[in-house]
Tab-separated table of C-alpha atoms in Angstrom:
chain	number	residue	atom	x	y	z
A	1	MET	CA	0.000	0.000	0.000
A	2	HIS	CA	1.329	3.413	-0.956
A	3	THR	CA	0.775	5.830	1.893
A	4	ALA	CA	1.397	9.553	2.100
A	5	ARG	CA	4.559	10.864	3.682
A	6	THR	CA	3.637	12.343	7.014
A	7	SER	CA	6.886	14.084	7.940
A	8	ASP	CA	6.483	16.947	5.463
A	9	PRO	CA	4.460	19.875	6.790
A	10	SER	CA	1.788	21.477	4.672
A	11	PRO	CA	3.422	24.125	2.474
A	12	ASP	CA	2.820	27.697	3.543
A	13	PRO	CA	-0.091	29.448	1.840
A	14	SER	CA	0.899	31.409	-1.244
A	15	PRO	CA	1.903	35.005	-0.462
A	16	GLY	CA	0.060	37.881	-2.041
A	17	ARG	CA	-3.641	38.536	-2.310
A	18	THR	CA	-6.137	36.693	-0.183
A	19	LEU	CA	-9.017	35.000	-1.938
A	20	GLY	CA	-11.280	37.708	-0.536
A	21	ASP	CA	-9.070	40.355	-2.159
A	22	ALA	CA	-9.280	38.548	-5.491
A	23	LEU	CA	-13.077	38.281	-5.293
A	24	ALA	CA	-13.315	42.016	-4.689
A	25	GLU	CA	-11.380	42.602	-7.903
A	26	GLY	CA	-12.991	40.136	-10.301
A	27	THR	CA	-14.026	36.559	-11.032
A	28	VAL	CA	-11.982	33.623	-9.754
A	29	LEU	CA	-12.051	30.197	-11.418
A	30	LEU	CA	-12.651	27.025	-9.408
A	31	ASP	CA	-11.716	23.516	-10.494
A	32	GLY	CA	-14.136	20.770	-11.601
A	33	GLY	CA	-15.193	17.359	-10.350
A	34	LEU	CA	-12.340	15.594	-8.575
A	35	SER	CA	-13.923	12.140	-8.737
A	36	ASN	CA	-14.419	12.115	-12.504
A	37	GLN	CA	-10.813	13.173	-13.059
A	38	LEU	CA	-9.577	10.437	-10.726
A	39	GLU	CA	-11.664	7.893	-12.628
A	40	ALA	CA	-10.200	9.208	-15.892
A	41	GLN	CA	-6.790	8.482	-14.374
A	42	GLY	CA	-7.874	4.867	-13.813
A	43	CYS	CA	-8.713	5.072	-10.103
A	44	ASP	CA	-11.392	2.813	-8.577
A	45	LEU	CA	-13.718	4.869	-6.369
A	46	SER	CA	-16.172	2.080	-5.494
A	47	ASP	CA	-15.622	2.522	-1.786
A	48	ALA	CA	-17.555	4.196	1.016
A	49	LEU	CA	-14.668	6.641	1.428
A	50	TRP	CA	-14.870	7.541	-2.279
A	51	SER	CA	-11.932	9.750	-3.299
A	52	ALA	CA	-10.829	10.131	0.337
A	53	ARG	CA	-9.544	6.531	0.245
A	54	LEU	CA	-6.825	7.656	-2.141
A	55	LEU	CA	-5.438	10.053	0.456
A	56	SER	CA	-4.096	6.902	2.075
A	57	ASP	CA	-3.781	4.451	-0.810
A	58	ALA	CA	-2.654	6.603	-3.748
A	59	PRO	CA	-1.992	10.235	-2.766
A	60	GLN	CA	-0.020	10.784	-5.960
A	61	GLN	CA	-3.266	10.326	-7.906
A	62	ILE	CA	-4.947	13.071	-5.867
A	63	GLU	CA	-2.117	15.479	-6.604
A	64	ALA	CA	-2.147	14.565	-10.306
A	65	ALA	CA	-5.887	15.278	-10.522
A	66	HIS	CA	-5.440	18.677	-8.871
A	67	ALA	CA	-2.577	19.456	-11.242
A	68	ALA	CA	-4.751	18.638	-14.258
A	69	TYR	CA	-7.191	21.332	-13.164
A	70	ALA	CA	-4.437	23.813	-12.370
A	71	ARG	CA	-3.068	23.369	-15.882
A	72	ALA	CA	-6.588	23.868	-17.264
A	73	GLY	CA	-6.678	27.288	-15.604
A	74	ALA	CA	-8.291	26.653	-12.206
A	75	GLN	CA	-7.179	29.200	-9.624
A	76	VAL	CA	-8.833	27.496	-6.640
A	77	LEU	CA	-8.285	23.792	-5.979
A	78	ILE	CA	-10.764	22.024	-3.688
A	79	THR	CA	-9.233	19.297	-1.530
A	80	ALA	CA	-10.115	15.601	-1.499
A	81	SER	CA	-11.531	15.867	2.027
A	82	TYR	CA	-15.231	16.026	1.072
A	83	GLN	CA	-15.831	12.489	2.329
A	84	ALA	CA	-12.903	12.389	4.757
A	85	THR	CA	-14.149	12.041	8.335
A	86	PHE	CA	-12.757	10.527	11.512
A	87	GLU	CA	-15.747	8.185	11.620
A	88	GLY	CA	-15.312	7.045	8.034
A	89	PHE	CA	-11.600	6.427	8.419
A	90	ALA	CA	-12.213	4.559	11.679
A	91	ARG	CA	-14.344	2.027	9.805
A	92	ARG	CA	-11.272	1.281	7.701
A	93	GLY	CA	-9.143	0.770	10.814
A	94	ILE	CA	-7.457	4.176	10.516
A	95	GLY	CA	-6.974	5.830	13.897
A	96	LYS	CA	-7.534	9.479	14.755
A	97	GLY	CA	-3.896	10.498	14.488
A	98	ARG	CA	-3.424	8.996	11.054
A	99	ALA	CA	-6.813	10.320	9.904
A	100	ALA	CA	-5.781	13.836	10.909
A	101	GLU	CA	-2.541	13.425	8.940
A	102	LEU	CA	-4.482	12.357	5.855
A	103	MET	CA	-6.830	15.339	6.110
A	104	ALA	CA	-3.886	17.709	6.471
A	105	GLY	CA	-2.258	15.925	3.558
A	106	SER	CA	-5.234	16.776	1.359
A	107	VAL	CA	-4.439	20.469	1.823
A	108	ALA	CA	-0.732	19.941	1.163
A	109	ALA	CA	-1.454	17.986	-2.042
A	110	ALA	CA	-3.655	20.746	-3.424
A	111	ARG	CA	-1.058	23.368	-2.485
A	112	ARG	CA	1.706	21.518	-4.309
A	113	ALA	CA	-0.461	20.983	-7.371
A	114	GLY	CA	-1.398	24.644	-7.505
A	115	ALA	CA	2.265	25.556	-7.650
A	116	VAL	CA	2.935	23.612	-10.861
A	117	THR	CA	1.857	26.481	-13.107
A	118	GLY	CA	3.609	29.262	-11.238
A	119	ARG	CA	0.372	31.259	-11.251
A	120	GLU	CA	-1.480	32.681	-8.270
A	121	SER	CA	-3.681	30.014	-6.688
A	122	TRP	CA	-5.640	29.222	-3.566
A	123	VAL	CA	-6.627	26.039	-1.709
A	124	ALA	CA	-10.170	25.390	-0.498
A	125	ALA	CA	-10.451	22.647	2.134
A	126	SER	CA	-13.666	20.747	1.452
A	127	VAL	CA	-15.998	20.207	4.398
A	128	GLY	CA	-18.739	17.974	3.018
A	129	PRO	CA	-22.097	17.291	4.674
A	130	TYR	CA	-22.864	14.656	7.287
A	131	GLY	CA	-24.655	12.571	4.672
A	132	ALA	CA	-21.453	12.150	2.669
A	133	MET	CA	-20.000	10.146	5.567
A	134	LEU	CA	-23.031	7.841	5.487
A	135	ALA	CA	-22.349	7.099	1.792
A	136	ASP	CA	-26.034	6.354	1.177
A	137	GLY	CA	-27.071	9.389	-0.840
A	138	SER	CA	-28.590	11.193	2.130
A	139	GLU	CA	-26.432	14.255	1.450
A	140	TYR	CA	-28.945	14.925	-1.341
A	141	ARG	CA	-31.890	14.745	1.057
A	142	GLY	CA	-30.729	16.224	4.352
A	143	ARG	CA	-33.002	16.085	7.377
A	144	TYR	CA	-30.927	13.382	9.045
A	145	GLY	CA	-32.908	13.448	12.273
A	146	LEU	CA	-30.031	15.147	14.112
A	147	THR	CA	-30.152	18.420	16.007
A	148	VAL	CA	-27.957	21.380	15.150
A	149	ARG	CA	-25.893	20.632	18.255
A	150	GLU	CA	-25.382	17.013	17.202
A	151	LEU	CA	-24.304	18.121	13.749
A	152	MET	CA	-21.860	20.551	15.344
A	153	ARG	CA	-20.277	17.729	17.335
A	154	PHE	CA	-19.797	15.755	14.123
A	155	HIS	CA	-18.320	18.582	12.061
A	156	ARG	CA	-16.102	20.307	14.634
A	157	PRO	CA	-13.114	17.887	14.817
A	158	ARG	CA	-12.735	17.680	11.042
A	159	ALA	CA	-13.186	21.423	10.490
A	160	GLU	CA	-10.583	22.172	13.169
A	161	THR	CA	-8.135	19.704	11.629
A	162	LEU	CA	-8.537	21.113	8.123
A	163	ALA	CA	-8.301	24.716	9.314
A	164	ALA	CA	-5.060	23.930	11.145
A	165	ALA	CA	-3.569	22.596	7.880
A	166	GLY	CA	-3.454	26.104	6.427
A	167	PRO	CA	-5.997	26.323	3.581
A	168	ASP	CA	-6.948	29.708	2.188
A	169	VAL	CA	-10.647	29.011	2.703
A	170	LEU	CA	-12.949	26.290	4.018
A	171	ALA	CA	-15.511	25.143	1.446
A	172	LEU	CA	-18.701	24.241	3.307
A	173	GLU	CA	-20.148	22.544	0.266
A	174	THR	CA	-23.058	20.448	-1.000
A	175	VAL	CA	-25.037	21.391	2.110
A	176	PRO	CA	-28.589	20.021	1.773
A	177	ASP	CA	-30.459	21.916	4.473
A	178	ILE	CA	-30.518	24.937	6.727
A	179	ASP	CA	-29.922	23.033	9.980
A	180	GLU	CA	-26.608	21.692	8.717
A	181	ALA	CA	-25.636	25.103	7.363
A	182	GLU	CA	-26.318	26.633	10.767
A	183	ALA	CA	-24.236	23.935	12.470
A	184	LEU	CA	-21.309	24.458	10.107
A	185	LEU	CA	-21.364	28.230	10.477
A	186	ARG	CA	-21.299	27.903	14.266
A	187	VAL	CA	-18.413	25.436	14.152
A	188	VAL	CA	-16.162	27.565	11.955
A	189	GLN	CA	-16.766	30.930	13.586
A	190	ASP	CA	-13.747	30.627	15.906
A	191	LEU	CA	-11.324	28.973	13.465
A	192	GLY	CA	-9.931	32.152	11.931
A	193	VAL	CA	-10.301	30.929	8.339
A	194	PRO	CA	-12.552	32.445	5.653
A	195	VAL	CA	-15.343	30.178	4.402
A	196	TRP	CA	-17.773	29.855	1.560
A	197	LEU	CA	-21.144	28.183	1.959
A	198	SER	CA	-22.724	26.389	-0.996
A	199	TYR	CA	-25.974	24.465	-0.978
A	200	SER	CA	-27.107	21.556	-3.093
A	201	VAL	CA	-30.469	22.613	-4.462
A	202	ALA	CA	-33.482	21.567	-6.504
A	203	GLY	CA	-35.324	24.437	-8.120
A	204	ASP	CA	-35.626	27.361	-5.727
A	205	ARG	CA	-35.243	25.233	-2.598
A	206	THR	CA	-32.581	23.332	-0.736
A	207	ARG	CA	-32.519	19.581	-1.232
A	208	ALA	CA	-34.425	19.356	2.054
A	209	GLY	CA	-37.151	21.610	0.651
A	210	GLN	CA	-36.453	24.909	2.414
A	211	PRO	CA	-36.706	28.225	0.530
A	212	LEU	CA	-33.335	29.321	-0.823
A	213	THR	CA	-33.873	32.918	0.192
A	214	GLU	CA	-34.032	31.752	3.807
A	215	ALA	CA	-31.041	29.451	3.375
A	216	PHE	CA	-28.841	32.128	1.834
A	217	GLY	CA	-29.972	34.649	4.415
A	218	LEU	CA	-28.126	32.746	7.160
A	219	VAL	CA	-24.822	34.327	6.099
A	220	ALA	CA	-25.978	37.926	5.883
A	221	GLY	CA	-23.699	40.041	8.049
A	222	ILE	CA	-21.142	37.270	8.698
A	223	ASP	CA	-17.838	38.728	7.488
A	224	GLN	CA	-16.085	35.349	7.667
A	225	VAL	CA	-18.251	34.138	4.764
A	226	VAL	CA	-16.555	35.373	1.589
A	227	ALA	CA	-19.119	33.832	-0.786
A	228	VAL	CA	-22.433	31.975	-0.763
A	229	GLY	CA	-24.140	29.977	-3.465
A	230	VAL	CA	-24.699	26.502	-4.878
A	231	ASN	CA	-22.867	23.448	-6.158
A	232	CYS	CA	-23.556	19.854	-7.214
A	233	CYS	CA	-26.839	20.799	-8.871
A	234	ASP	CA	-28.355	21.096	-12.328
A	235	PRO	CA	-26.960	24.039	-14.339
A	236	ASP	CA	-30.491	25.400	-14.832
A	237	ASP	CA	-31.037	25.477	-11.073
A	238	ALA	CA	-27.675	27.175	-10.656
A	239	ASP	CA	-28.714	29.969	-13.027
A	240	ARG	CA	-31.686	30.861	-10.847
A	241	ALA	CA	-29.860	30.434	-7.551
A	242	VAL	CA	-27.077	32.902	-8.389
A	243	GLU	CA	-29.517	35.803	-8.581
A	244	MET	CA	-31.239	34.710	-5.380
A	245	ALA	CA	-27.971	34.404	-3.433
A	246	SER	CA	-26.790	37.826	-4.504
A	247	ALA	CA	-30.104	39.487	-3.697
A	248	ALA	CA	-30.415	37.799	-0.301
A	249	THR	CA	-26.919	38.587	0.983
A	250	GLY	CA	-25.120	41.163	-1.166
A	251	LYS	CA	-22.082	38.876	-0.968
A	252	PRO	CA	-20.056	37.436	-3.855
A	253	VAL	CA	-21.717	34.300	-5.180
A	254	VAL	CA	-20.048	30.903	-5.638
A	255	VAL	CA	-21.486	28.612	-8.303
A	256	TYR	CA	-20.201	25.244	-9.533
A	257	PRO	CA	-22.938	22.991	-10.917
A	258	ASN	CA	-22.763	19.452	-12.261
A	259	SER	CA	-22.606	18.570	-15.949
A	260	GLY	CA	-26.392	18.273	-16.159
A	261	GLU	CA	-26.521	14.515	-16.676
A	262	GLU	CA	-28.557	12.544	-14.143
A	263	TRP	CA	-27.476	9.626	-11.981
A	264	ASP	CA	-29.577	6.463	-12.395
A	265	ALA	CA	-29.296	4.592	-9.093
A	266	ASP	CA	-30.716	1.364	-10.581
A	267	SER	CA	-28.254	1.102	-13.446
A	268	ARG	CA	-25.561	2.935	-11.474
A	269	ASP	CA	-24.752	5.073	-14.457
A	270	TRP	CA	-25.232	8.612	-15.748
A	271	THR	CA	-28.073	9.248	-18.186
A	272	GLY	CA	-29.260	12.118	-20.342
A	273	ARG	CA	-27.098	14.797	-21.891
A	274	ALA	CA	-24.697	17.332	-20.496
A	275	THR	CA	-26.122	20.844	-20.220
A	276	PHE	CA	-23.110	22.529	-18.599
A	277	GLU	CA	-22.356	25.350	-21.007
A	278	PRO	CA	-19.358	27.652	-20.389
A	279	GLY	CA	-21.311	30.493	-21.980
A	280	ARG	CA	-23.497	30.567	-18.858
A	281	VAL	CA	-20.643	32.244	-16.998
A	282	ARG	CA	-21.521	35.648	-18.465
A	283	ASP	CA	-25.001	35.537	-16.937
A	284	TRP	CA	-23.569	34.255	-13.660
A	285	GLN	CA	-21.165	37.180	-13.531
A	286	ARG	CA	-23.868	39.712	-14.284
A	287	ALA	CA	-25.951	38.236	-11.447
A	288	GLY	CA	-23.123	38.518	-8.909
A	289	ALA	CA	-21.045	35.338	-9.239
A	290	ARG	CA	-17.355	35.775	-8.436
A	291	LEU	CA	-16.327	32.137	-7.816
A	292	VAL	CA	-17.246	29.925	-10.770
A	293	GLY	CA	-16.410	26.360	-11.753
A	294	GLY	CA	-17.860	22.889	-12.113
A	295	CYS	CA	-18.751	19.920	-9.960
A	296	CYS	CA	-19.557	16.295	-10.875
A	297	ARG	CA	-18.534	15.269	-14.409
A	298	VAL	CA	-17.173	18.686	-15.303
A	299	GLY	CA	-13.573	17.875	-16.168
A	300	PRO	CA	-10.430	19.838	-17.077
A	301	SER	CA	-11.710	20.520	-20.595
A	302	GLY	CA	-14.830	22.171	-19.153
A	303	ILE	CA	-12.726	24.278	-16.795
A	304	ALA	CA	-10.391	25.250	-19.652
A	305	ALA	CA	-13.443	26.399	-21.626
A	306	LEU	CA	-14.584	28.496	-18.655
A	307	ALA	CA	-11.097	29.987	-18.405
A	308	ASP	CA	-11.275	30.985	-22.069
A	309	ARG	CA	-14.637	32.647	-21.502
A	310	LEU	CA	-13.359	34.559	-18.498
A	311	ARG	CA	-10.289	35.750	-20.405
A	312	SER	CA	-12.416	36.926	-23.314
A	313	SER	CA	-14.681	38.866	-20.949
A	314	GLY	CA	-11.737	40.493	-19.235
A	315	ALA	CA	-12.664	39.056	-15.820
């Protein structure tokens, strides 16, 4: 088994502008779906830990996937910690100390990959929802039957570990409901790291069915939140949500939808056609988006196309 080296500290964050500074000046490009790029590299992700398993088993593949997006033009690389939790690692016989090293290693891998181009870049440490740990699709439903306090107890150790690894921002992403968003915002408020909050949505509601205006409104007045928006959703839903997020908060909006294909749980395959169109970025920008990219099944070619669009618009 190839395991990550644990003696090397996480590289220092890149000097220069903060991500918040960059968002105040223009549009910043995110990466795309990490899992689809890992699969394109020949990795097997049929595991409850999903891509997080490779933090232990094949960390070089994680770094290579990040580097592919950096070369495509991504300025922000999101770590492979979405499904990395102490509970999930414990089921694989990985103790707390080693699990913490692997989470910190996810930040270091993204930092190294971002340096390959010599361009300005930032690292976003992914803090996925509770349902991602369950690996049963409940991250797309929410309403786990847990209180806000119980969700805080789950998220705090991982968020603290990732924050200590030195990312530029914590990505509180694919959040399905308001209760979990509230728990995450409470957990991170004392960590001293900027955050963005992005919901997984269906239409004009969270996956749990709450109005998006209410969901976005949670971050109004919280300076630590540098952007709010949506990810891991249909591109059409993303179009509508960008305007709603901007109107509800006045903050920069983050938007990184899926390709538009749909997952068929019975056949365990993607169906339909891709509707992710780089030309959408102009409308997103006009509506207030400042962090743009892709999620599931949006690969380096899609991010390169977004980069071309942003260059042509002068963003």
